[in-house]
């Protein structure tokens, strides 16, 4: 049986030729290929010898393509592009899914878990869209959102409970060691109350100390929960946050839960996605993973 393509040079030599033809410089070609300059020069010399034709002009300041080299580089580049395309078509493309979350949810709950997701689901290309503005599923290309509130969230949307909202008060261990844990309503007034945009402090103190007035505690206000949590970890005061957001910080010793009581709210975190006949293949996988993670929160 005759040998297929008997005059075909080695693929490695052709690849090096294509790179050198683009750069017209052995050093730059070697940097792109991750080999030595001498190795590149040797491959080009060998290719020219096997073809019995000069492909490059050795100029005082670099290289130039001969007429034959210029024509050959065009053909070789096209052939390598075809091989690259054929190879990519053999490999399954990763499923893409865009998830919309708030910055605080992303920073304090989702991002610390993403390494586990990427390792378990290498075939899913997950894109996070974090912002305070409520993303639109169609115009923003969102497949799945985590939203805080109560369903229904809008016409044509599915909603499924992800996790309930349980608030706890947290502070840095250094702050409590310095001032002592506030066991009474009066003692609590000696601390700075760190607020986020939800302003849960009135409801929390009313549940913790029934019958007390609004209080005279000093206040610091932030537009995001993650900022109030970081301020608490920095010893600036006491913050209220979802237990799911601070569980890791408490376990790591960055924060301490000031009171054993938790305040469970009527609103919760929900998975929300458009109601349509054809869903992205990765949607069910991401939903199941998020619910599994929420079960440990």
mmCIF file of C-alpha atoms in Angstrom:
data_model
loop_
_atom_site.group_PDB
_atom_site.id
_atom_site.type_symbol
_atom_site.label_atom_id
_atom_site.label_comp_id
_atom_site.label_asym_id
_atom_site.label_seq_id
_atom_site.Cartn_x
_atom_site.Cartn_y
_atom_site.Cartn_z
ATOM 1 C CA UNK A 1 0.000 0.000 0.000
ATOM 2 C CA UNK A 2 1.502 3.409 -0.935
ATOM 3 C CA UNK A 3 2.380 5.767 1.894
ATOM 4 C CA UNK A 4 -0.136 8.578 2.341
ATOM 5 C CA UNK A 5 1.213 12.096 1.688
ATOM 6 C CA UNK A 6 4.826 11.004 1.095
ATOM 7 C CA UNK A 7 6.063 14.556 0.468
ATOM 8 C CA UNK A 8 4.406 16.113 3.528
ATOM 9 C CA UNK A 9 6.893 17.752 5.948
ATOM 10 C CA UNK A 10 6.492 17.242 9.675
ATOM 11 C CA UNK A 11 3.536 19.047 11.222
ATOM 12 C CA UNK A 12 5.809 20.536 13.891
ATOM 13 C CA UNK A 13 8.045 22.077 11.215
ATOM 14 C CA UNK A 14 5.048 23.515 9.384
ATOM 15 C CA UNK A 15 3.689 25.001 12.608
ATOM 16 C CA UNK A 16 7.032 26.647 13.343
ATOM 17 C CA UNK A 17 7.208 27.933 9.769
ATOM 18 C CA UNK A 18 3.767 29.555 10.096
ATOM 19 C CA UNK A 19 4.765 31.335 13.315
ATOM 20 C CA UNK A 20 8.107 32.537 11.908
ATOM 21 C CA UNK A 21 6.358 33.748 8.744
ATOM 22 C CA UNK A 22 4.018 35.857 10.857
ATOM 23 C CA UNK A 23 6.712 37.393 13.060
ATOM 24 C CA UNK A 24 9.642 37.365 10.605
ATOM 25 C CA UNK A 25 11.766 36.986 13.702
ATOM 26 C CA UNK A 26 13.199 33.804 15.256
ATOM 27 C CA UNK A 27 13.207 35.230 18.783
ATOM 28 C CA UNK A 28 9.536 36.280 18.766
ATOM 29 C CA UNK A 29 8.554 32.977 17.197
ATOM 30 C CA UNK A 30 10.460 31.074 19.884
ATOM 31 C CA UNK A 31 8.677 33.072 22.635
ATOM 32 C CA UNK A 32 5.261 32.255 21.168
ATOM 33 C CA UNK A 33 6.078 28.576 20.793
ATOM 34 C CA UNK A 34 7.800 28.229 24.157
ATOM 35 C CA UNK A 35 11.027 26.821 22.714
ATOM 36 C CA UNK A 36 14.551 28.103 22.184
ATOM 37 C CA UNK A 37 15.512 30.350 19.306
ATOM 38 C CA UNK A 38 18.057 27.740 18.181
ATOM 39 C CA UNK A 39 15.334 25.078 17.984
ATOM 40 C CA UNK A 40 13.222 27.301 15.741
ATOM 41 C CA UNK A 41 16.154 28.091 13.450
ATOM 42 C CA UNK A 42 17.044 24.396 13.215
ATOM 43 C CA UNK A 43 13.471 23.434 12.236
ATOM 44 C CA UNK A 44 13.368 26.114 9.531
ATOM 45 C CA UNK A 45 16.731 25.006 8.111
ATOM 46 C CA UNK A 46 15.523 21.416 8.086
ATOM 47 C CA UNK A 47 12.257 22.387 6.363
ATOM 48 C CA UNK A 48 14.103 24.338 3.650
ATOM 49 C CA UNK A 49 16.496 21.421 3.148
ATOM 50 C CA UNK A 50 13.665 18.893 2.804
ATOM 51 C CA UNK A 51 11.852 21.134 0.306
ATOM 52 C CA UNK A 52 15.111 22.050 -1.437
ATOM 53 C CA UNK A 53 13.999 25.692 -1.599
ATOM 54 C CA UNK A 54 14.653 28.868 0.354
ATOM 55 C CA UNK A 55 11.620 30.166 2.247
ATOM 56 C CA UNK A 56 13.270 33.129 3.990
ATOM 57 C CA UNK A 57 15.768 35.817 3.089
ATOM 58 C CA UNK A 58 18.275 36.368 5.923
ATOM 59 C CA UNK A 59 18.391 40.181 6.123
ATOM 60 C CA UNK A 60 20.677 42.354 8.257
ATOM 61 C CA UNK A 61 17.749 43.214 10.519
ATOM 62 C CA UNK A 62 15.571 40.150 10.660
ATOM 63 C CA UNK A 63 13.956 37.961 8.045
ATOM 64 C CA UNK A 64 12.015 38.370 4.849
ATOM 65 C CA UNK A 65 9.887 35.860 2.962
ATOM 66 C CA UNK A 66 10.952 34.779 -0.492
ATOM 67 C CA UNK A 67 8.246 34.667 -3.160
ATOM 68 C CA UNK A 68 8.014 30.918 -2.653
ATOM 69 C CA UNK A 69 7.926 31.358 1.134
ATOM 70 C CA UNK A 70 5.148 33.944 0.880
ATOM 71 C CA UNK A 71 2.959 31.691 -1.230
ATOM 72 C CA UNK A 72 3.739 28.661 0.943
ATOM 73 C CA UNK A 73 2.926 30.533 4.181
ATOM 74 C CA UNK A 74 -0.544 31.421 2.863
ATOM 75 C CA UNK A 75 -1.276 27.786 2.008
ATOM 76 C CA UNK A 76 0.200 26.425 5.248
ATOM 77 C CA UNK A 77 -1.736 28.932 7.367
ATOM 78 C CA UNK A 78 -4.984 27.929 5.648
ATOM 79 C CA UNK A 79 -4.250 24.221 6.109
ATOM 80 C CA UNK A 80 -3.434 24.646 9.823
ATOM 81 C CA UNK A 81 -6.622 26.675 10.289
ATOM 82 C CA UNK A 82 -8.626 23.827 8.773
ATOM 83 C CA UNK A 83 -6.949 21.309 11.096
ATOM 84 C CA UNK A 84 -7.639 23.570 14.080
ATOM 85 C CA UNK A 85 -11.314 23.921 13.118
ATOM 86 C CA UNK A 86 -11.703 20.177 12.612
ATOM 87 C CA UNK A 87 -10.125 19.520 16.015
ATOM 88 C CA UNK A 88 -12.379 22.027 17.765
ATOM 89 C CA UNK A 89 -15.458 20.463 16.198
ATOM 90 C CA UNK A 90 -14.465 17.135 17.743
ATOM 91 C CA UNK A 91 -14.545 18.623 21.233
ATOM 92 C CA UNK A 92 -17.876 19.392 22.867
ATOM 93 C CA UNK A 93 -18.361 23.098 23.485
ATOM 94 C CA UNK A 94 -18.920 24.039 27.146
ATOM 95 C CA UNK A 95 -22.494 24.829 28.100
ATOM 96 C CA UNK A 96 -22.827 28.498 29.012
ATOM 97 C CA UNK A 97 -25.130 29.815 31.714
ATOM 98 C CA UNK A 98 -25.505 33.377 33.021
ATOM 99 C CA UNK A 99 -26.569 33.831 36.657
ATOM 100 C CA UNK A 100 -27.679 37.194 38.046
ATOM 101 C CA UNK A 101 -26.959 37.893 41.742
ATOM 102 C CA UNK A 102 -26.451 40.875 44.026
ATOM 103 C CA UNK A 103 -22.862 41.899 44.852
ATOM 104 C CA UNK A 104 -23.252 40.892 48.510
ATOM 105 C CA UNK A 105 -24.688 37.477 47.639
ATOM 106 C CA UNK A 106 -21.831 36.950 45.208
ATOM 107 C CA UNK A 107 -19.075 38.083 47.584
ATOM 108 C CA UNK A 108 -20.251 36.492 50.832
ATOM 109 C CA UNK A 109 -21.941 33.287 49.652
ATOM 110 C CA UNK A 110 -21.463 32.317 46.017
ATOM 111 C CA UNK A 111 -17.837 33.130 45.147
ATOM 112 C CA UNK A 112 -16.304 31.086 48.015
ATOM 113 C CA UNK A 113 -18.128 28.037 46.591
ATOM 114 C CA UNK A 114 -17.328 28.478 42.899
ATOM 115 C CA UNK A 115 -14.129 26.444 43.042
ATOM 116 C CA UNK A 116 -16.193 23.408 43.969
ATOM 117 C CA UNK A 117 -18.574 24.054 41.085
ATOM 118 C CA UNK A 118 -15.809 24.482 38.499
ATOM 119 C CA UNK A 119 -14.103 21.283 39.628
ATOM 120 C CA UNK A 120 -17.333 19.264 39.580
ATOM 121 C CA UNK A 121 -18.688 20.735 36.336
ATOM 122 C CA UNK A 122 -15.813 21.473 33.945
ATOM 123 C CA UNK A 123 -18.172 21.358 30.948
ATOM 124 C CA UNK A 124 -20.267 24.330 32.170
ATOM 125 C CA UNK A 125 -19.057 27.864 31.508
ATOM 126 C CA UNK A 126 -20.684 29.834 34.330
ATOM 127 C CA UNK A 127 -20.997 33.615 33.940
ATOM 128 C CA UNK A 128 -21.888 35.770 36.946
ATOM 129 C CA UNK A 129 -23.688 39.062 36.535
ATOM 130 C CA UNK A 130 -23.467 40.881 39.886
ATOM 131 C CA UNK A 131 -25.120 44.247 40.333
ATOM 132 C CA UNK A 132 -27.574 46.216 42.425
ATOM 133 C CA UNK A 133 -29.788 46.833 39.404
ATOM 134 C CA UNK A 134 -32.386 44.128 38.786
ATOM 135 C CA UNK A 135 -31.241 42.308 35.666
ATOM 136 C CA UNK A 136 -33.664 41.544 32.858
ATOM 137 C CA UNK A 137 -33.654 37.984 31.614
ATOM 138 C CA UNK A 138 -34.048 38.777 27.922
ATOM 139 C CA UNK A 139 -32.137 42.027 27.439
ATOM 140 C CA UNK A 140 -29.236 41.039 29.747
ATOM 141 C CA UNK A 141 -29.065 37.429 28.542
ATOM 142 C CA UNK A 142 -29.725 36.060 32.038
ATOM 143 C CA UNK A 143 -30.681 32.391 32.386
ATOM 144 C CA UNK A 144 -31.070 32.204 36.165
ATOM 145 C CA UNK A 145 -31.301 34.771 38.967
ATOM 146 C CA UNK A 146 -31.085 34.660 42.751
ATOM 147 C CA UNK A 147 -33.589 37.175 44.062
ATOM 148 C CA UNK A 148 -34.532 38.230 47.562
ATOM 149 C CA UNK A 149 -38.205 38.716 48.304
ATOM 150 C CA UNK A 150 -41.454 36.816 47.990
ATOM 151 C CA UNK A 151 -42.949 35.215 44.868
ATOM 152 C CA UNK A 152 -44.395 35.873 42.399
ATOM 153 C CA UNK A 153 -41.525 37.848 40.898
ATOM 154 C CA UNK A 154 -43.196 38.591 37.578
ATOM 155 C CA UNK A 155 -45.255 37.171 34.779
ATOM 156 C CA UNK A 156 -43.698 34.256 32.956
ATOM 157 C CA UNK A 157 -41.141 33.501 35.685
ATOM 158 C CA UNK A 158 -40.618 30.339 37.710
ATOM 159 C CA UNK A 159 -39.529 30.691 41.336
ATOM 160 C CA UNK A 160 -38.138 28.087 43.704
ATOM 161 C CA UNK A 161 -37.011 28.633 47.300
ATOM 162 C CA UNK A 162 -33.223 28.585 47.648
ATOM 163 C CA UNK A 163 -32.797 29.420 51.333
ATOM 164 C CA UNK A 164 -34.590 31.285 54.082
ATOM 165 C CA UNK A 165 -33.299 34.536 55.492
ATOM 166 C CA UNK A 166 -32.138 34.164 59.105
ATOM 167 C CA UNK A 167 -30.522 37.279 60.541
ATOM 168 C CA UNK A 168 -27.816 37.253 63.195
ATOM 169 C CA UNK A 169 -25.853 40.030 64.858
ATOM 170 C CA UNK A 170 -22.091 39.756 64.384
ATOM 171 C CA UNK A 171 -19.032 41.653 65.570
ATOM 172 C CA UNK A 172 -15.286 41.159 65.696
ATOM 173 C CA UNK A 173 -14.009 39.101 68.638
ATOM 174 C CA UNK A 174 -11.589 41.936 69.458
ATOM 175 C CA UNK A 175 -14.448 44.424 69.843
ATOM 176 C CA UNK A 176 -16.365 42.150 72.208
ATOM 177 C CA UNK A 177 -13.206 41.386 74.180
ATOM 178 C CA UNK A 178 -12.638 45.112 74.589
ATOM 179 C CA UNK A 179 -16.187 46.201 75.440
ATOM 180 C CA UNK A 180 -17.859 43.006 76.588
ATOM 181 C CA UNK A 181 -20.851 41.319 74.985
ATOM 182 C CA UNK A 182 -24.030 43.451 75.255
ATOM 183 C CA UNK A 183 -26.395 41.386 77.404
ATOM 184 C CA UNK A 184 -29.004 44.143 77.803
ATOM 185 C CA UNK A 185 -30.706 46.735 75.616
ATOM 186 C CA UNK A 186 -28.865 49.502 77.452
ATOM 187 C CA UNK A 187 -25.499 47.839 76.845
ATOM 188 C CA UNK A 188 -26.304 47.489 73.155
ATOM 189 C CA UNK A 189 -26.594 51.278 72.917
ATOM 190 C CA UNK A 190 -22.874 51.528 73.587
ATOM 191 C CA UNK A 191 -22.086 49.929 70.211
ATOM 192 C CA UNK A 192 -22.258 51.343 66.717
ATOM 193 C CA UNK A 193 -25.097 49.746 64.736
ATOM 194 C CA UNK A 194 -23.913 48.889 61.236
ATOM 195 C CA UNK A 195 -26.803 49.065 58.752
ATOM 196 C CA UNK A 196 -27.177 47.847 55.204
ATOM 197 C CA UNK A 197 -29.820 48.975 52.714
ATOM 198 C CA UNK A 198 -32.471 46.745 54.334
ATOM 199 C CA UNK A 199 -32.369 48.434 57.794
ATOM 200 C CA UNK A 200 -33.290 45.370 59.867
ATOM 201 C CA UNK A 201 -32.116 46.801 63.206
ATOM 202 C CA UNK A 202 -35.543 48.043 64.452
ATOM 203 C CA UNK A 203 -37.149 44.632 63.871
ATOM 204 C CA UNK A 204 -34.178 42.795 65.372
ATOM 205 C CA UNK A 205 -34.024 44.848 68.584
ATOM 206 C CA UNK A 206 -37.821 44.686 68.967
ATOM 207 C CA UNK A 207 -37.660 40.871 68.805
ATOM 208 C CA UNK A 208 -34.639 40.689 71.112
ATOM 209 C CA UNK A 209 -35.754 43.259 73.695
ATOM 210 C CA UNK A 210 -39.575 43.535 73.562
ATOM 211 C CA UNK A 211 -41.082 46.739 74.859
ATOM 212 C CA UNK A 212 -37.961 48.851 74.457
ATOM 213 C CA UNK A 213 -37.889 52.090 72.529
ATOM 214 C CA UNK A 214 -36.047 52.719 69.263
ATOM 215 C CA UNK A 215 -32.728 53.146 71.070
ATOM 216 C CA UNK A 216 -30.021 55.766 70.828
ATOM 217 C CA UNK A 217 -27.209 53.696 69.353
ATOM 218 C CA UNK A 218 -24.802 55.358 66.954
ATOM 219 C CA UNK A 219 -25.268 54.281 63.351
ATOM 220 C CA UNK A 220 -23.188 53.683 60.237
ATOM 221 C CA UNK A 221 -25.048 52.948 57.008
ATOM 222 C CA UNK A 222 -23.888 51.058 53.919
ATOM 223 C CA UNK A 223 -25.626 50.343 50.641
ATOM 224 C CA UNK A 224 -24.475 46.702 50.568
ATOM 225 C CA UNK A 225 -24.558 43.960 53.188
ATOM 226 C CA UNK A 226 -21.027 42.835 52.353
ATOM 227 C CA UNK A 227 -19.715 46.271 53.343
ATOM 228 C CA UNK A 228 -21.434 46.221 56.731
ATOM 229 C CA UNK A 229 -20.049 42.717 57.342
ATOM 230 C CA UNK A 230 -16.510 43.862 56.522
ATOM 231 C CA UNK A 231 -16.961 46.883 58.808
ATOM 232 C CA UNK A 232 -17.998 44.517 61.620
ATOM 233 C CA UNK A 233 -14.949 42.316 60.987
ATOM 234 C CA UNK A 234 -12.838 45.476 61.201
ATOM 235 C CA UNK A 235 -14.156 46.251 64.685
ATOM 236 C CA UNK A 236 -16.370 49.179 63.646
ATOM 237 C CA UNK A 237 -19.535 47.931 65.343
ATOM 238 C CA UNK A 238 -22.234 45.248 65.201
ATOM 239 C CA UNK A 239 -23.787 44.233 61.875
ATOM 240 C CA UNK A 240 -26.911 42.302 61.035
ATOM 241 C CA UNK A 241 -26.538 39.795 58.226
ATOM 242 C CA UNK A 242 -27.916 36.580 56.887
ATOM 243 C CA UNK A 243 -26.359 33.687 58.785
ATOM 244 C CA UNK A 244 -25.510 32.104 55.434
ATOM 245 C CA UNK A 245 -23.355 35.141 54.602
ATOM 246 C CA UNK A 246 -21.322 35.069 57.828
ATOM 247 C CA UNK A 247 -21.184 31.359 58.643
ATOM 248 C CA UNK A 248 -17.719 31.028 57.129
ATOM 249 C CA UNK A 249 -16.398 34.146 58.901
ATOM 250 C CA UNK A 250 -17.727 32.868 62.231
ATOM 251 C CA UNK A 251 -16.086 29.473 61.681
ATOM 252 C CA UNK A 252 -12.806 31.214 60.770
ATOM 253 C CA UNK A 253 -12.893 33.397 63.885
ATOM 254 C CA UNK A 254 -13.180 36.689 61.987
ATOM 255 C CA UNK A 255 -16.632 37.292 63.449
ATOM 256 C CA UNK A 256 -18.545 36.275 66.551
ATOM 257 C CA UNK A 257 -22.302 35.875 66.811
ATOM 258 C CA UNK A 258 -23.228 38.463 69.452
ATOM 259 C CA UNK A 259 -26.622 37.014 70.471
ATOM 260 C CA UNK A 260 -27.736 33.378 70.165
ATOM 261 C CA UNK A 261 -31.113 34.467 68.764
ATOM 262 C CA UNK A 262 -31.793 34.537 65.036
ATOM 263 C CA UNK A 263 -34.506 36.601 63.366
ATOM 264 C CA UNK A 264 -36.259 34.701 60.586
ATOM 265 C CA UNK A 265 -37.850 36.970 57.997
ATOM 266 C CA UNK A 266 -40.844 36.448 55.751
ATOM 267 C CA UNK A 267 -38.731 37.171 52.671
ATOM 268 C CA UNK A 268 -36.158 34.675 51.439
ATOM 269 C CA UNK A 269 -33.713 33.952 48.613
ATOM 270 C CA UNK A 270 -35.306 32.384 45.536
ATOM 271 C CA UNK A 271 -34.078 30.910 42.294
ATOM 272 C CA UNK A 272 -35.921 32.646 39.458
ATOM 273 C CA UNK A 273 -35.819 31.765 35.755
ATOM 274 C CA UNK A 274 -37.974 32.378 32.658
ATOM 275 C CA UNK A 275 -40.810 30.010 31.935
ATOM 276 C CA UNK A 276 -40.139 28.725 28.431
ATOM 277 C CA UNK A 277 -40.333 25.466 26.556
ATOM 278 C CA UNK A 278 -36.627 25.060 25.816
ATOM 279 C CA UNK A 279 -34.259 25.642 28.725
ATOM 280 C CA UNK A 280 -30.424 25.731 28.606
ATOM 281 C CA UNK A 281 -28.969 22.282 29.175
ATOM 282 C CA UNK A 282 -26.944 23.488 32.157
ATOM 283 C CA UNK A 283 -29.859 25.116 33.993
ATOM 284 C CA UNK A 284 -30.956 22.001 35.893
ATOM 285 C CA UNK A 285 -27.350 21.243 36.904
ATOM 286 C CA UNK A 286 -26.694 24.751 38.253
ATOM 287 C CA UNK A 287 -30.018 24.872 40.101
ATOM 288 C CA UNK A 288 -29.359 21.520 41.755
ATOM 289 C CA UNK A 289 -25.847 22.590 42.768
ATOM 290 C CA UNK A 290 -27.074 25.879 44.261
ATOM 291 C CA UNK A 291 -29.759 24.077 46.284
ATOM 292 C CA UNK A 292 -27.188 21.555 47.507
ATOM 293 C CA UNK A 293 -24.931 24.385 48.656
ATOM 294 C CA UNK A 294 -27.851 26.173 50.328
ATOM 295 C CA UNK A 295 -28.586 23.052 52.309
ATOM 296 C CA UNK A 296 -25.226 23.483 54.067
ATOM 297 C CA UNK A 297 -25.784 27.186 54.806
#
